[in-house]
Amino acid sequence: MQLTWYLAASAVIATTQASPHPAYQQQVLDTLVSPAPPSLASPNNEELRPEDVISKDPLLSFHRDLIKIESISGNEHAISNFLADFLREQNFTVVKQAVPPVKAKDVETDESYDEETDPNPRSNIYAYPNGHPDKPSVFLTSHIDTVPPFIPYSVRQPDTSSQHTDDLIIAGRGSVDAKASVAAQIFAALETLAANPSASLGLLFVVGEEIGGDGMKTFSRSTLNTEGTYHTVIFGEPTEAALVSGHKGMVGFEVYAHGKAAHSGYPWLGKSAVSAILPALTRRRRAPSSPKYGQTTLNVGVVRAGVATNVVPSEAWADVSVRLAAGTPEEARAIIREAVANVTADVEAEVVVDFSHHLEAYEPQDLDTDVPGFDVIPVNYGTDVPALQVKEGVKRYLYGPGTIFVAHGDNEALTVGELKDAVVGYKKLIAAALERETAGLV
Ligand SMILES: *[C@@H]1O[C@H](CO)[C@@H](O)[C@H](O)[C@H]1NC(C)=O
Ligand SMILES: *[C@@H]1O[C@H](CO)[C@@H](O)[C@H](O)[C@H]1NC(C)=O
């Protein structure tokens, strides 16, 4: 069944039996599997290798090819080319939107950047079906970068005795976050278009999600977005196939303490920056909570202080991130300033709270969940959702295969069944959006 619609949606592949299977056309060169894979219903009960199950299936082999291309944030050149070629072959018009290189350690980008002279430009991929207006009304979006390190693709039998191909486990960096969403969104769009060629669908795959969202921010500021006429955005991230009702907000800060060094045998001659900063980091704060998101949580991620065990430390520094359950970043900053001032009022060293390196802050993000047939959950992690400015009334959904609990781990993996189910889930979300349009509700 999948083969039928895949062929129907493809401009390049002639619909004759003689044409090569599209799955092979999409493979990267060094992985071409030569003979045709054995049939599932092999009469001599010959065991079907997991690799062959993948090769036979266009969705699974496309997903594999995405994972095989290393695309750690900053290095998305090869994967965006691959994706652009694939989508062109599927009869899409592809717009490559250049995103400046990642600077040093943060996401601040170089305004004078010239993509013409960059041999490996990073680009967002924006695509819509050939012959359609360039402003789709529903678009699906996910990200093509991954966290480090690269982990090679693999597929294996489950630990259980199951022989069902849906239980095969696909592993590798990006297998869940978010190449599963990318693959499932594309195939959901192709299936939808095969059944309804005039469906007004767009696809957006961005770089840099894992490092603060520079790809989505570039798109958000561009005319592709500001002049966009979409009424629905479907974000793809691992949500265990549930619709996400929202996620917490975020605000970050640094705390510095400046004291005075002295010999540790005569600590009264110095002012300890460590003693000064500790209360600010360990005291429980009056943090806002909400019924939907629970507690605001705080993570002291990095602490640096001192020079030697026999020296009273004159400098201490900590970098802290806060996941907001309620309120705005401004309100949170006011509470943080006041709380630090309260607990450091009588310490000797000078303590300063600094928000200037954490300008990227946002309040809790509420998302739409009005499509029946899904579990609904809130999540704790951040996404590109706040990086995309949308017009009033635009529906935003967040949905995708796989679980966040393995997403950045060395055990990142999902099952074949989860990946396939996500195609169905995305199609359901697309159909609901198109129905609202038909009913004049947008
Ligand atoms: C590709 O798009 C063009 C323009 O809309 C359309 O006429 C053609 O039928 C499409 N081809 C396939 C194979 O879908
Ligand atoms: C700071 O101290 C004042 C006075 O004790 C108290 O009312 C206030 O709630 C404290 N602020 C924070 C954020 O802890």
mmCIF file of N, CA, C and O and ligand atoms in Angstrom, residues 8-11 91 130-131, ligand 1:
data_model
loop_
_atom_site.group_PDB
_atom_site.id
_atom_site.type_symbol
_atom_site.label_atom_id
_atom_site.label_comp_id
_atom_site.label_asym_id
_atom_site.label_seq_id
_atom_site.Cartn_x
_atom_site.Cartn_y
_atom_site.Cartn_z
ATOM 1 N N ALA A 8 2.730 7.257 -6.681
ATOM 2 C CA ALA A 8 1.785 8.237 -7.193
ATOM 3 C C ALA A 8 2.268 9.649 -6.907
ATOM 4 O O ALA A 8 2.049 10.564 -7.684
ATOM 5 N N ALA A 9 2.946 9.813 -5.800
ATOM 6 C CA ALA A 9 3.336 11.157 -5.402
ATOM 7 C C ALA A 9 4.663 11.579 -6.022
ATOM 8 O O ALA A 9 5.115 12.690 -5.825
ATOM 9 N N SER A 10 5.283 10.706 -6.735
ATOM 10 C CA SER A 10 6.633 10.986 -7.192
ATOM 11 C C SER A 10 6.663 11.427 -8.645
ATOM 12 O O SER A 10 6.055 10.825 -9.512
ATOM 13 N N ALA A 11 7.386 12.504 -8.914
ATOM 14 C CA ALA A 11 7.479 13.002 -10.285
ATOM 15 C C ALA A 11 8.515 12.237 -11.077
ATOM 16 O O ALA A 11 8.395 12.067 -12.282
ATOM 17 N N ASN A 91 8.397 16.134 -6.294
ATOM 18 C CA ASN A 91 7.527 17.148 -6.915
ATOM 19 C C ASN A 91 7.246 18.339 -5.990
ATOM 20 O O ASN A 91 6.174 18.920 -6.031
ATOM 21 N N ASN A 130 4.951 21.505 -6.180
ATOM 22 C CA ASN A 130 5.061 22.216 -7.463
ATOM 23 C C ASN A 130 3.681 22.643 -7.937
ATOM 24 O O ASN A 130 2.715 21.872 -7.839
ATOM 25 N N GLY A 131 3.602 23.845 -8.438
ATOM 26 C CA GLY A 131 2.341 24.318 -9.003
ATOM 27 C C GLY A 131 1.390 24.899 -7.970
ATOM 28 O O GLY A 131 0.389 25.505 -8.325
HETATM 29 C C1 LIG B 1 3.999 17.353 -10.272
HETATM 30 O O1 LIG B 1 3.436 18.652 -10.172
HETATM 31 C C2 LIG B 1 2.823 19.120 -11.365
HETATM 32 C C3 LIG B 1 2.386 20.540 -11.138
HETATM 33 O O2 LIG B 1 1.411 20.620 -10.146
HETATM 34 C C4 LIG B 1 1.660 18.206 -11.736
HETATM 35 O O3 LIG B 1 1.080 18.644 -12.942
HETATM 36 C C5 LIG B 1 2.177 16.808 -11.891
HETATM 37 O O4 LIG B 1 1.100 15.928 -12.109
HETATM 38 C C6 LIG B 1 2.939 16.352 -10.633
HETATM 39 N N1 LIG B 1 3.521 15.056 -10.892
HETATM 40 C C7 LIG B 1 3.325 14.023 -10.067
HETATM 41 C C8 LIG B 1 3.969 12.760 -10.484
HETATM 42 O O5 LIG B 1 2.687 14.108 -9.037
#
